[in-house]
Short mmCIF file of C-alpha atoms in Angstrom, two decimals:
data_model
loop_
_atom_site.label_atom_id
_atom_site.label_comp_id
_atom_site.label_asym_id
_atom_site.label_seq_id
_atom_site.Cartn_x
_atom_site.Cartn_y
_atom_site.Cartn_z
CA MET A 559 13.71 11.57 27.34
CA ALA A 560 11.69 10.30 24.41
CA SER A 561 8.36 12.08 24.04
CA LYS A 562 5.10 10.13 23.76
CA VAL A 563 4.86 8.28 20.42
CA VAL A 564 1.81 9.40 18.42
CA THR A 565 0.67 6.62 16.07
CA ALA A 566 -1.26 6.60 12.81
CA CYS A 567 -2.81 4.18 10.37
CA MET A 568 -3.61 4.96 6.75
CA ILE A 569 -6.60 3.47 4.94
CA ILE A 570 -6.36 3.65 1.16
CA ILE A 571 -9.84 3.25 -0.33
CA GLY A 572 -10.15 2.27 -3.96
CA ASN A 573 -10.59 -0.62 -6.34
CA GLU A 574 -8.20 1.09 -8.75
CA ILE A 575 -5.23 0.43 -6.47
CA LEU A 576 -6.12 -3.24 -5.86
CA SER A 577 -6.79 -3.86 -9.56
CA GLY A 578 -3.36 -2.57 -10.54
CA ARG A 579 -4.82 0.26 -12.64
CA THR A 580 -3.31 2.92 -10.41
CA GLN A 581 0.01 2.98 -8.56
CA ASP A 582 -0.56 4.46 -5.10
CA VAL A 583 1.77 7.33 -4.28
CA ASN A 584 -0.25 8.81 -1.41
CA LEU A 585 1.15 6.55 1.30
CA ASN A 586 4.70 7.65 0.58
CA TYR A 587 3.70 11.33 0.69
CA LEU A 588 1.79 10.96 3.95
CA ALA A 589 4.58 8.90 5.54
CA LYS A 590 7.17 11.60 4.89
CA ALA A 591 4.87 14.39 6.07
CA LEU A 592 4.10 12.49 9.29
CA ASN A 593 7.83 12.08 10.02
CA GLU A 594 8.10 15.87 10.10
CA LEU A 595 4.94 16.22 12.20
CA GLY A 596 6.23 13.72 14.79
CA VAL A 597 3.60 11.06 14.04
CA ARG A 598 4.53 7.40 13.32
CA LEU A 599 2.73 5.66 10.50
CA MET A 600 2.39 2.16 12.00
CA GLU A 601 0.21 0.35 9.50
CA SER A 602 -1.78 0.78 6.33
CA ARG A 603 -4.79 -1.00 4.85
CA ILE A 604 -5.78 -0.92 1.21
CA VAL A 605 -9.47 -1.74 0.86
CA PRO A 606 -12.00 -1.92 -1.98
CA ASP A 607 -15.05 0.33 -2.49
CA VAL A 608 -17.21 -1.97 -0.35
CA GLU A 609 -19.23 -0.43 2.48
CA SER A 610 -18.96 -3.18 5.06
CA VAL A 611 -15.19 -3.48 4.57
CA ILE A 612 -14.64 0.27 4.86
CA VAL A 613 -16.86 0.61 7.96
CA ASN A 614 -15.20 -2.32 9.75
CA THR A 615 -11.70 -1.23 8.83
CA VAL A 616 -12.28 2.35 10.01
CA ASN A 617 -13.72 1.14 13.31
CA GLU A 618 -10.88 -1.31 13.92
CA CYS A 619 -8.19 1.20 13.06
CA ARG A 620 -9.58 4.23 14.90
CA ALA A 621 -9.65 2.13 18.08
CA ASN A 622 -6.03 0.97 17.66
CA PHE A 623 -4.19 4.11 16.58
CA ASP A 624 -4.09 7.75 17.66
CA HIS A 625 -4.98 8.92 14.15
CA VAL A 626 -6.46 7.38 11.03
CA PHE A 627 -6.01 8.91 7.58
CA THR A 628 -8.14 7.80 4.66
CA THR A 629 -7.67 8.61 0.98
CA GLY A 630 -10.10 8.12 -1.88
CA GLY A 631 -13.82 7.86 -2.52
CA ILE A 632 -14.94 11.42 -1.76
CA GLY A 633 -15.99 12.42 -5.29
CA PRO A 634 -19.54 12.67 -6.73
CA THR A 635 -19.97 9.28 -8.47
CA HIS A 636 -21.55 5.95 -7.47
CA ASP A 637 -18.21 4.49 -6.36
CA ASP A 638 -17.56 7.41 -3.95
CA ILE A 639 -18.94 6.02 -0.72
CA THR A 640 -16.36 7.11 1.84
CA ALA A 641 -18.33 9.92 3.55
CA VAL A 642 -21.38 7.68 4.04
CA CYS A 643 -19.18 4.84 5.35
CA ILE A 644 -17.42 7.10 7.85
CA ALA A 645 -20.79 8.35 9.14
CA LYS A 646 -21.90 4.71 9.56
CA ALA A 647 -18.67 3.84 11.33
CA PHE A 648 -19.35 6.63 13.83
CA ASP A 649 -23.08 5.86 13.91
CA THR A 650 -23.81 9.48 13.14
CA GLU A 651 -25.88 11.42 10.60
CA ILE A 652 -24.54 12.53 7.25
CA VAL A 653 -25.23 16.25 6.74
CA LEU A 654 -24.52 18.92 4.12
CA HIS A 655 -21.73 21.15 5.42
CA PRO A 656 -22.87 24.78 4.91
CA GLU A 657 -19.38 26.00 4.03
CA ILE A 658 -18.94 23.37 1.29
CA VAL A 659 -22.48 23.99 0.02
CA LYS A 660 -21.67 27.69 -0.35
CA MET A 661 -18.43 26.87 -2.18
CA ILE A 662 -20.21 24.53 -4.62
CA GLU A 663 -23.11 26.94 -5.22
CA SER A 664 -20.66 29.69 -6.16
CA ARG A 665 -19.86 27.85 -9.41
CA GLU A 666 -22.83 27.79 -11.79
CA ALA A 667 -23.98 24.49 -13.29
CA PRO A 668 -27.14 22.83 -14.64
CA PRO A 669 -29.41 21.47 -11.86
CA GLU A 670 -28.44 17.80 -12.41
CA VAL A 671 -24.73 18.56 -12.32
CA MET A 672 -25.22 20.77 -9.27
CA ALA A 673 -27.06 17.93 -7.52
CA SER A 674 -24.16 15.55 -8.17
CA ARG A 675 -21.60 18.11 -7.02
CA MET A 676 -23.60 18.62 -3.86
CA LEU A 677 -22.77 15.00 -2.90
CA MET A 678 -19.30 16.33 -2.16
CA ALA A 679 -20.76 18.59 0.56
CA ARG A 680 -21.77 15.56 2.64
CA VAL A 681 -19.87 15.06 5.88
CA PRO A 682 -20.66 13.17 9.09
CA GLU A 683 -22.30 15.52 11.59
CA GLY A 684 -19.76 17.36 13.73
CA SER A 685 -16.91 17.13 11.22
CA ARG A 686 -14.19 19.73 11.00
CA LEU A 687 -12.97 20.58 7.49
CA ILE A 688 -9.53 19.85 6.03
CA GLU A 689 -8.50 22.69 3.77
CA ASN A 690 -7.99 22.02 0.03
CA LYS A 691 -5.92 24.74 -1.61
CA THR A 692 -6.42 23.26 -5.10
CA GLY A 693 -9.87 24.87 -5.11
CA GLY A 694 -12.07 21.78 -4.97
CA PRO A 695 -14.16 20.61 -2.01
CA PRO A 696 -12.29 20.14 1.29
CA GLY A 697 -11.71 16.94 3.22
CA PHE A 698 -13.02 16.47 6.75
CA GLN A 699 -12.01 15.23 10.18
CA ILE A 700 -14.29 13.48 12.62
CA GLU A 701 -12.69 12.70 15.98
CA ASN A 702 -9.37 10.99 15.11
CA VAL A 703 -10.23 10.14 11.49
CA PHE A 704 -8.99 12.41 8.69
CA VAL A 705 -10.75 11.90 5.36
CA MET A 706 -8.91 13.06 2.25
CA ALA A 707 -9.13 12.87 -1.54
CA GLY A 708 -7.48 10.14 -3.61
CA VAL A 709 -6.18 12.31 -6.46
CA PRO A 710 -2.54 12.87 -5.42
CA ALA A 711 -2.37 16.64 -6.04
CA VAL A 712 -5.51 17.16 -3.96
CA MET A 713 -4.47 14.68 -1.26
CA GLN A 714 -1.10 16.42 -0.98
CA ALA A 715 -2.73 19.84 -0.59
CA MET A 716 -4.87 18.44 2.23
CA VAL A 717 -1.88 16.85 3.99
CA ASP A 718 0.03 20.13 3.67
CA SER A 719 -2.77 21.92 5.54
CA LEU A 720 -2.32 19.74 8.64
CA ASP A 721 -0.05 20.97 11.37
CA LYS A 722 1.61 19.59 14.47
CA GLU A 723 -0.94 21.23 16.74
CA ARG A 724 -3.88 19.55 15.02
CA LEU A 725 -2.11 16.15 15.09
CA GLU A 726 -0.62 16.60 18.56
CA GLY A 727 2.65 15.32 17.12
CA GLY A 728 5.81 14.53 19.05
CA ASP A 729 9.44 14.99 18.10
CA PRO A 730 10.06 14.74 14.34
CA VAL A 731 11.42 11.40 13.15
CA ARG A 732 14.82 11.78 11.54
CA SER A 733 16.98 9.34 9.64
CA ARG A 734 20.57 8.71 8.61
CA SER A 735 21.69 6.51 5.73
CA ILE A 736 24.98 4.85 4.99
CA GLY A 737 25.83 2.19 2.44
CA ALA A 738 28.66 -0.09 1.33
CA TYR A 739 29.45 -2.72 -1.27
CA LEU A 740 29.11 -5.45 1.34
CA GLY A 741 26.48 -8.17 1.22
CA GLU A 742 23.78 -8.23 3.88
CA SER A 743 25.19 -11.53 5.16
CA GLN A 744 28.56 -9.86 5.75
CA VAL A 745 27.18 -7.07 7.93
CA ALA A 746 24.34 -9.03 9.57
CA ASN A 747 26.00 -9.88 12.89
CA ALA A 748 27.72 -6.55 13.45
CA LEU A 749 24.54 -4.68 12.58
CA ALA A 750 22.45 -6.79 14.96
CA ASP A 751 24.92 -5.93 17.74
CA ILE A 752 24.52 -2.22 17.07
CA GLN A 753 20.72 -2.54 16.96
CA ASN A 754 20.78 -4.34 20.31
CA GLN A 755 22.69 -1.44 21.86
CA HIS A 756 20.04 1.07 20.70
CA ALA A 757 16.59 -0.38 21.33
CA ASP A 758 14.59 2.82 20.72
CA VAL A 759 16.13 3.42 17.31
CA ASP A 760 15.12 1.51 14.18
CA ILE A 761 17.98 0.21 12.04
CA GLY A 762 17.00 -1.21 8.66
CA SER A 763 19.17 -2.97 6.13
CA TYR A 764 18.31 -2.95 2.40
CA PRO A 765 20.24 -4.90 -0.21
CA PHE A 766 20.91 -3.35 -3.61
CA PHE A 767 22.02 -4.90 -6.88
CA ARG A 768 23.74 -2.65 -9.39
CA GLN A 769 25.79 -3.12 -12.52
CA ASP A 770 28.98 -2.44 -10.60
CA GLY A 771 28.19 -4.84 -7.76
CA TYR A 772 25.86 -5.57 -4.91
CA GLY A 773 25.76 -4.06 -1.46
CA THR A 774 23.67 -2.91 1.44
CA ASN A 775 22.13 0.38 2.47
CA MET A 776 21.61 0.86 6.18
CA VAL A 777 19.03 3.32 7.47
CA ILE A 778 18.82 4.55 11.06
CA ARG A 779 15.57 6.18 12.23
CA GLY A 780 14.74 7.87 15.48
CA THR A 781 14.07 11.18 17.19
CA ASP A 782 17.43 11.79 18.93
CA GLU A 783 19.75 13.32 16.34
CA LYS A 784 22.83 12.87 18.51
CA GLU A 785 22.12 9.16 18.89
CA LEU A 786 21.54 8.81 15.14
CA ASP A 787 24.94 10.38 14.41
CA GLU A 788 26.59 8.12 16.98
CA ILE A 789 25.08 4.99 15.41
CA LYS A 790 26.01 6.13 11.94
CA GLU A 791 29.63 6.49 13.10
CA LYS A 792 29.55 2.94 14.53
CA ILE A 793 28.29 1.60 11.20
CA ARG A 794 30.93 3.60 9.33
CA LEU A 795 33.66 2.02 11.45
CA MET A 796 32.09 -1.41 10.98
CA ILE A 797 32.17 -0.97 7.19
CA LEU A 798 35.83 0.12 7.31
CA SER A 799 36.67 -2.89 9.48
CA PHE A 800 35.45 -5.11 6.63
CA GLY A 801 37.80 -3.29 4.22
CA ALA A 802 35.00 -1.55 2.31
CA ASP A 803 34.29 2.13 1.62
CA PRO A 804 31.23 3.63 3.31
CA PHE A 805 29.18 5.93 1.06
CA GLU A 806 26.21 8.26 1.45
CA GLU A 807 23.59 8.93 -1.19
CA MET B 136 -21.85 -18.42 -15.86
CA ALA B 137 -19.29 -16.66 -13.74
CA SER B 138 -16.69 -19.03 -12.30
CA LYS B 139 -15.93 -19.10 -8.57
CA VAL B 140 -14.13 -15.95 -7.46
CA VAL B 141 -10.71 -16.75 -5.96
CA THR B 142 -9.65 -14.06 -3.50
CA ALA B 143 -6.28 -12.85 -2.26
CA CYS B 144 -4.80 -10.49 0.29
CA MET B 145 -1.31 -9.03 0.14
CA ILE B 146 0.76 -8.31 3.24
CA ILE B 147 3.64 -5.91 2.66
CA ILE B 148 6.16 -6.30 5.48
CA GLY B 149 8.65 -3.54 6.04
CA ASN B 150 9.37 -0.41 8.05
CA GLU B 151 10.92 1.14 4.95
CA ILE B 152 7.52 1.45 3.25
CA LEU B 153 5.80 2.95 6.32
CA SER B 154 8.66 5.38 6.97
CA GLY B 155 8.46 6.76 3.43
CA ARG B 156 12.01 5.69 2.58
CA THR B 157 10.83 3.27 -0.11
CA GLN B 158 7.94 3.59 -2.55
CA ASP B 159 6.21 0.20 -2.79
CA VAL B 160 5.84 -1.07 -6.34
CA ASN B 161 5.21 -4.73 -5.52
CA LEU B 162 1.46 -4.41 -4.95
CA ASN B 163 0.91 -3.03 -8.43
CA TYR B 164 2.95 -5.85 -9.98
CA LEU B 165 1.14 -8.56 -8.04
CA ALA B 166 -2.28 -7.02 -8.76
CA LYS B 167 -1.70 -7.10 -12.51
CA ALA B 168 -0.33 -10.64 -12.42
CA LEU B 169 -3.32 -11.86 -10.38
CA ASN B 170 -5.74 -10.36 -12.93
CA GLU B 171 -4.21 -12.66 -15.53
CA LEU B 172 -4.24 -15.64 -13.18
CA GLY B 173 -7.93 -15.14 -12.38
CA VAL B 174 -7.38 -14.19 -8.74
CA ARG B 175 -8.90 -11.03 -7.19
CA LEU B 176 -6.73 -8.96 -4.90
CA MET B 177 -9.33 -7.90 -2.31
CA GLU B 178 -7.23 -6.18 0.32
CA SER B 179 -3.69 -5.32 1.36
CA ARG B 180 -2.02 -4.63 4.68
CA ILE B 181 1.26 -2.83 5.12
CA VAL B 182 2.81 -3.77 8.45
CA PRO B 183 6.06 -3.01 10.31
CA ASP B 184 8.84 -5.47 11.18
CA VAL B 185 7.13 -6.38 14.46
CA GLU B 186 6.58 -10.04 15.23
CA SER B 187 3.21 -9.84 16.98
CA VAL B 188 1.76 -7.63 14.24
CA ILE B 189 2.98 -9.92 11.45
CA VAL B 190 1.76 -13.09 13.17
CA ASN B 191 -1.70 -11.66 13.90
CA THR B 192 -2.07 -10.15 10.44
CA VAL B 193 -1.10 -13.40 8.70
CA ASN B 194 -3.53 -15.40 10.82
CA GLU B 195 -6.38 -12.97 10.25
CA CYS B 196 -5.81 -12.77 6.50
CA ARG B 197 -5.23 -16.46 5.80
CA ALA B 198 -8.59 -17.22 7.43
CA ASN B 199 -10.42 -14.58 5.36
CA PHE B 200 -8.98 -15.01 1.85
CA ASP B 201 -8.20 -17.92 -0.45
CA HIS B 202 -4.58 -16.83 -0.77
CA VAL B 203 -2.21 -14.56 1.11
CA PHE B 204 0.94 -13.13 -0.46
CA THR B 205 3.63 -11.55 1.66
CA THR B 206 6.61 -9.49 0.51
CA GLY B 207 9.68 -8.49 2.48
CA GLY B 208 11.71 -9.60 5.44
CA ILE B 209 13.27 -12.82 4.11
CA GLY B 210 16.91 -11.68 4.01
CA PRO B 211 19.72 -12.50 6.47
CA THR B 212 19.72 -9.49 8.82
CA HIS B 213 18.17 -8.76 12.22
CA ASP B 214 15.12 -7.05 10.66
CA ASP B 215 14.31 -10.10 8.49
CA ILE B 216 11.83 -11.91 10.67
CA THR B 217 9.19 -13.06 8.20
CA ALA B 218 10.04 -16.79 8.06
CA VAL B 219 10.02 -17.09 11.85
CA CYS B 220 6.74 -15.14 12.06
CA ILE B 221 5.04 -17.34 9.46
CA ALA B 222 6.14 -20.47 11.36
CA LYS B 223 4.69 -18.97 14.56
CA ALA B 224 1.46 -18.08 12.77
CA PHE B 225 1.10 -21.73 11.71
CA ASP B 226 2.38 -23.00 15.08
CA THR B 227 4.94 -25.10 13.26
CA GLU B 228 8.71 -25.63 13.44
CA ILE B 229 11.20 -23.60 11.45
CA VAL B 230 13.59 -25.92 9.59
CA LEU B 231 16.49 -25.59 7.16
CA HIS B 232 15.26 -26.54 3.69
CA PRO B 233 17.81 -29.00 2.20
CA GLU B 234 17.46 -27.61 -1.33
CA ILE B 235 18.17 -24.03 -0.19
CA VAL B 236 21.03 -25.22 2.05
CA LYS B 237 22.62 -26.91 -0.96
CA MET B 238 22.20 -23.77 -3.06
CA ILE B 239 23.81 -21.57 -0.38
CA GLU B 240 26.68 -23.99 0.26
CA SER B 241 27.55 -24.00 -3.44
CA ARG B 242 28.83 -20.41 -3.10
CA GLU B 243 31.98 -20.23 -0.97
CA ALA B 244 32.14 -17.73 1.89
CA PRO B 245 33.87 -17.26 5.28
CA PRO B 246 32.13 -19.21 8.07
CA GLU B 247 30.44 -16.14 9.62
CA VAL B 248 29.03 -14.97 6.28
CA MET B 249 27.93 -18.53 5.49
CA ALA B 250 26.12 -18.70 8.85
CA SER B 251 24.26 -15.48 8.08
CA ARG B 252 23.36 -16.66 4.58
CA MET B 253 22.06 -19.90 6.02
CA LEU B 254 19.33 -17.88 7.77
CA MET B 255 17.78 -17.61 4.31
CA ALA B 256 17.38 -21.41 4.20
CA ARG B 257 14.84 -21.29 7.05
CA VAL B 258 11.27 -22.17 6.15
CA PRO B 259 8.31 -23.40 8.21
CA GLU B 260 8.19 -27.22 8.14
CA GLY B 261 6.23 -28.55 5.18
CA SER B 262 6.80 -25.53 2.96
CA ARG B 263 6.92 -25.77 -0.81
CA LEU B 264 9.44 -23.52 -2.53
CA ILE B 265 8.69 -20.56 -4.83
CA GLU B 266 11.26 -20.42 -7.58
CA ASN B 267 13.58 -17.41 -7.83
CA LYS B 268 15.15 -17.13 -11.27
CA THR B 269 17.37 -14.21 -10.21
CA GLY B 270 19.66 -16.79 -8.59
CA GLY B 271 19.14 -15.94 -4.91
CA PRO B 272 17.29 -18.04 -2.34
CA PRO B 273 13.69 -18.99 -3.25
CA GLY B 274 10.49 -17.97 -1.50
CA PHE B 275 8.16 -20.49 0.06
CA GLN B 276 4.52 -21.44 0.33
CA ILE B 277 2.86 -22.94 3.38
CA GLU B 278 -0.79 -23.84 2.89
CA ASN B 279 -2.40 -20.73 1.36
CA VAL B 280 0.39 -18.30 2.30
CA PHE B 281 3.00 -17.36 -0.31
CA VAL B 282 6.13 -15.73 1.12
CA MET B 283 8.22 -13.65 -1.27
CA ALA B 284 11.14 -11.22 -1.28
CA GLY B 285 10.76 -7.44 -0.95
CA VAL B 286 13.35 -6.40 -3.54
CA PRO B 287 11.16 -5.74 -6.61
CA ALA B 288 13.26 -7.64 -9.18
CA VAL B 289 13.33 -10.72 -6.94
CA MET B 290 9.65 -10.41 -5.97
CA GLN B 291 8.71 -10.16 -9.65
CA ALA B 292 10.69 -13.28 -10.55
CA MET B 293 8.87 -15.16 -7.79
CA VAL B 294 5.43 -13.93 -8.95
CA ASP B 295 6.32 -14.92 -12.53
CA SER B 296 6.96 -18.48 -11.37
CA LEU B 297 3.38 -18.88 -10.10
CA ASP B 298 0.80 -20.36 -12.43
CA LYS B 299 -2.95 -20.71 -12.58
CA GLU B 300 -2.80 -24.34 -11.49
CA ARG B 301 -0.92 -23.53 -8.31
CA LEU B 302 -3.30 -20.66 -7.50
CA GLU B 303 -6.46 -22.46 -8.69
CA GLY B 304 -7.40 -19.24 -10.47
CA GLY B 305 -10.67 -18.57 -12.27
CA ASP B 306 -11.34 -16.57 -15.42
CA PRO B 307 -8.87 -13.75 -16.02
CA VAL B 308 -10.07 -10.29 -15.04
CA ARG B 309 -10.19 -7.94 -18.02
CA SER B 310 -10.81 -4.22 -18.27
CA ARG B 311 -11.94 -1.55 -20.72
CA SER B 312 -11.22 2.17 -20.38
CA ILE B 313 -12.90 5.17 -21.92
CA GLY B 314 -12.53 8.84 -21.07
CA ALA B 315 -13.97 12.24 -21.88
CA TYR B 316 -13.53 15.90 -21.01
CA LEU B 317 -16.62 15.80 -18.82
CA GLY B 318 -16.57 16.38 -15.06
CA GLU B 319 -17.43 13.49 -12.77
CA SER B 320 -20.54 15.38 -11.64
CA GLN B 321 -21.77 15.49 -15.25
CA VAL B 322 -21.55 11.74 -15.80
CA ALA B 323 -22.44 10.63 -12.26
CA ASN B 324 -26.13 9.79 -12.73
CA ALA B 325 -25.83 8.14 -16.14
CA LEU B 326 -22.87 6.08 -14.95
CA ALA B 327 -24.71 4.95 -11.83
CA ASP B 328 -27.58 3.76 -14.04
CA ILE B 329 -25.20 1.68 -16.16
CA GLN B 330 -23.53 0.24 -13.03
CA ASN B 331 -26.97 -0.75 -11.68
CA GLN B 332 -27.69 -2.69 -14.88
CA HIS B 333 -24.46 -4.71 -14.52
CA ALA B 334 -24.04 -5.76 -10.92
CA ASP B 335 -21.22 -8.29 -11.45
CA VAL B 336 -19.00 -5.80 -13.26
CA ASP B 337 -17.02 -3.08 -11.52
CA ILE B 338 -17.26 0.41 -13.07
CA GLY B 339 -14.86 2.99 -11.65
CA SER B 340 -14.70 6.68 -12.39
CA TYR B 341 -11.44 8.63 -12.03
CA PRO B 342 -11.17 12.40 -12.47
CA PHE B 343 -8.16 13.90 -14.23
CA PHE B 344 -6.86 17.44 -14.34
CA ARG B 345 -4.68 18.43 -17.29
CA GLN B 346 -3.43 21.63 -18.80
CA ASP B 347 -6.03 21.43 -21.55
CA GLY B 348 -8.94 20.78 -19.20
CA TYR B 349 -10.41 18.36 -16.72
CA GLY B 350 -12.33 15.18 -17.34
CA THR B 351 -13.10 11.66 -16.24
CA ASN B 352 -11.70 8.26 -17.07
CA MET B 353 -14.10 5.36 -16.69
CA VAL B 354 -12.82 1.84 -16.17
CA ILE B 355 -14.92 -1.31 -16.53
CA ARG B 356 -13.62 -4.56 -14.99
CA GLY B 357 -14.98 -8.07 -15.18
CA THR B 358 -14.47 -11.51 -16.65
CA ASP B 359 -17.05 -11.47 -19.48
CA GLU B 360 -15.42 -9.71 -22.43
CA LYS B 361 -18.70 -9.41 -24.35
CA GLU B 362 -20.35 -7.66 -21.42
CA LEU B 363 -17.35 -5.32 -21.03
CA ASP B 364 -17.63 -4.29 -24.69
CA GLU B 365 -21.36 -3.77 -24.31
CA ILE B 366 -20.89 -1.50 -21.28
CA LYS B 367 -18.13 0.42 -23.00
CA GLU B 368 -20.50 1.10 -25.91
CA LYS B 369 -23.16 2.37 -23.47
CA ILE B 370 -20.64 4.75 -21.92
CA ARG B 371 -19.48 5.89 -25.35
CA LEU B 372 -23.07 6.78 -26.29
CA MET B 373 -23.58 8.49 -22.94
CA ILE B 374 -20.49 10.67 -23.56
CA LEU B 375 -21.74 11.57 -27.06
CA SER B 376 -25.14 12.45 -25.62
CA PHE B 377 -23.41 15.10 -23.49
CA GLY B 378 -21.81 16.55 -26.63
CA ALA B 379 -18.28 15.42 -25.73
CA ASP B 380 -15.76 13.24 -27.59
CA PRO B 381 -14.99 9.85 -26.06
CA PHE B 382 -11.30 8.88 -26.12
CA GLU B 383 -9.23 5.83 -25.32
CA GLU B 384 -5.72 5.89 -23.91
#
């Protein structure tokens, strides 16, 4: 029997992604980690550093998904407004977390710099911390919302600290891939038949164009490894029936 | 005077992004192109290949932004449901576009393959085509929604075919960058002061961590080049006042 599906939404906060200055790589990292933790990333929103947009997006998403993960906007400058927005979304107070305060105070700095750093100790009241092994301030979790840094190395350290217990994850999501030098139009009908036979598995088809020809990669995703192998074998036979050579990458 | 701000939202359609199989690069390409065309990318949604989600997202976004750009899901296989979803969102008929039909018929194929290919000729009634110089089927535009391919080379060709006239773009968005080996907490107050003096310009601050030290890159974005230069000079002087060397990359 399939276990309960635990769902997630990711909110990427930052003008730098929407302006094209920065290529986001955090979604891909989180997506892969969630597969292992048995959580399905169902949607993502990329939003600017605008309070009303962040507050509304967080409130919409936390109502619609089991978990919400945010990245970005937890530094000490004027464009770092995530912690305040999350507190507003939950209609709760923003407080200085004693553990983060202690961490920040342990590194000497002039009073003005210390005051700016202390902005990173702000969390909505009742938050639980998300460990940050890179040595900087931690992220935080309030109810089903996990608030993480935007800098990839820091974000990745925070994701790595999360475990299945904390996320109440289900069975890990596994995948199988198989490709062939056959156009998508050639495999379309046969592939649709196979998909129809396996409703709880997700079969995707992705065309590729290379110097030596064009073809299609097919990806099967689900939690039942036996079923995935069975489907992969069906696709392998389908490819052979068209006179092509199946390959794996 | 600032010209009217033309806004856009991007909808990335595809399980392969949310599963972590594929790293999206289309948003970054579109964002940069829109800067030049004088259109501001205000938000993005990444959604799965699920009809109800696509239809609702398209309807929400086309009401809230001047333009909506979608990528993905316009191929010939069972998971390519974008054209049908867009037609449903507009409550209009899906039709075979005679120009695309002609293009597809010009390449010989067995009847079954031809039938699958013909799925790529489907557009919502009243659509205008988006040229595809890579030689495959074009994208399409219905009202303020632009529907493009997910394969980056094809998506990029489609974006390149769009011009300022079609998008009714305003002044191009320009940026200036300046960095220093100063922590974000050191520059936070001075930077906030500068931001407060220039409300219609967006100043972002991005920490970096390198082998030779850590620092902050500051990015100024807006349409008035003179103002951007002026702000950059203020930041340069601010960096010098902290005894650090400003650099450009």
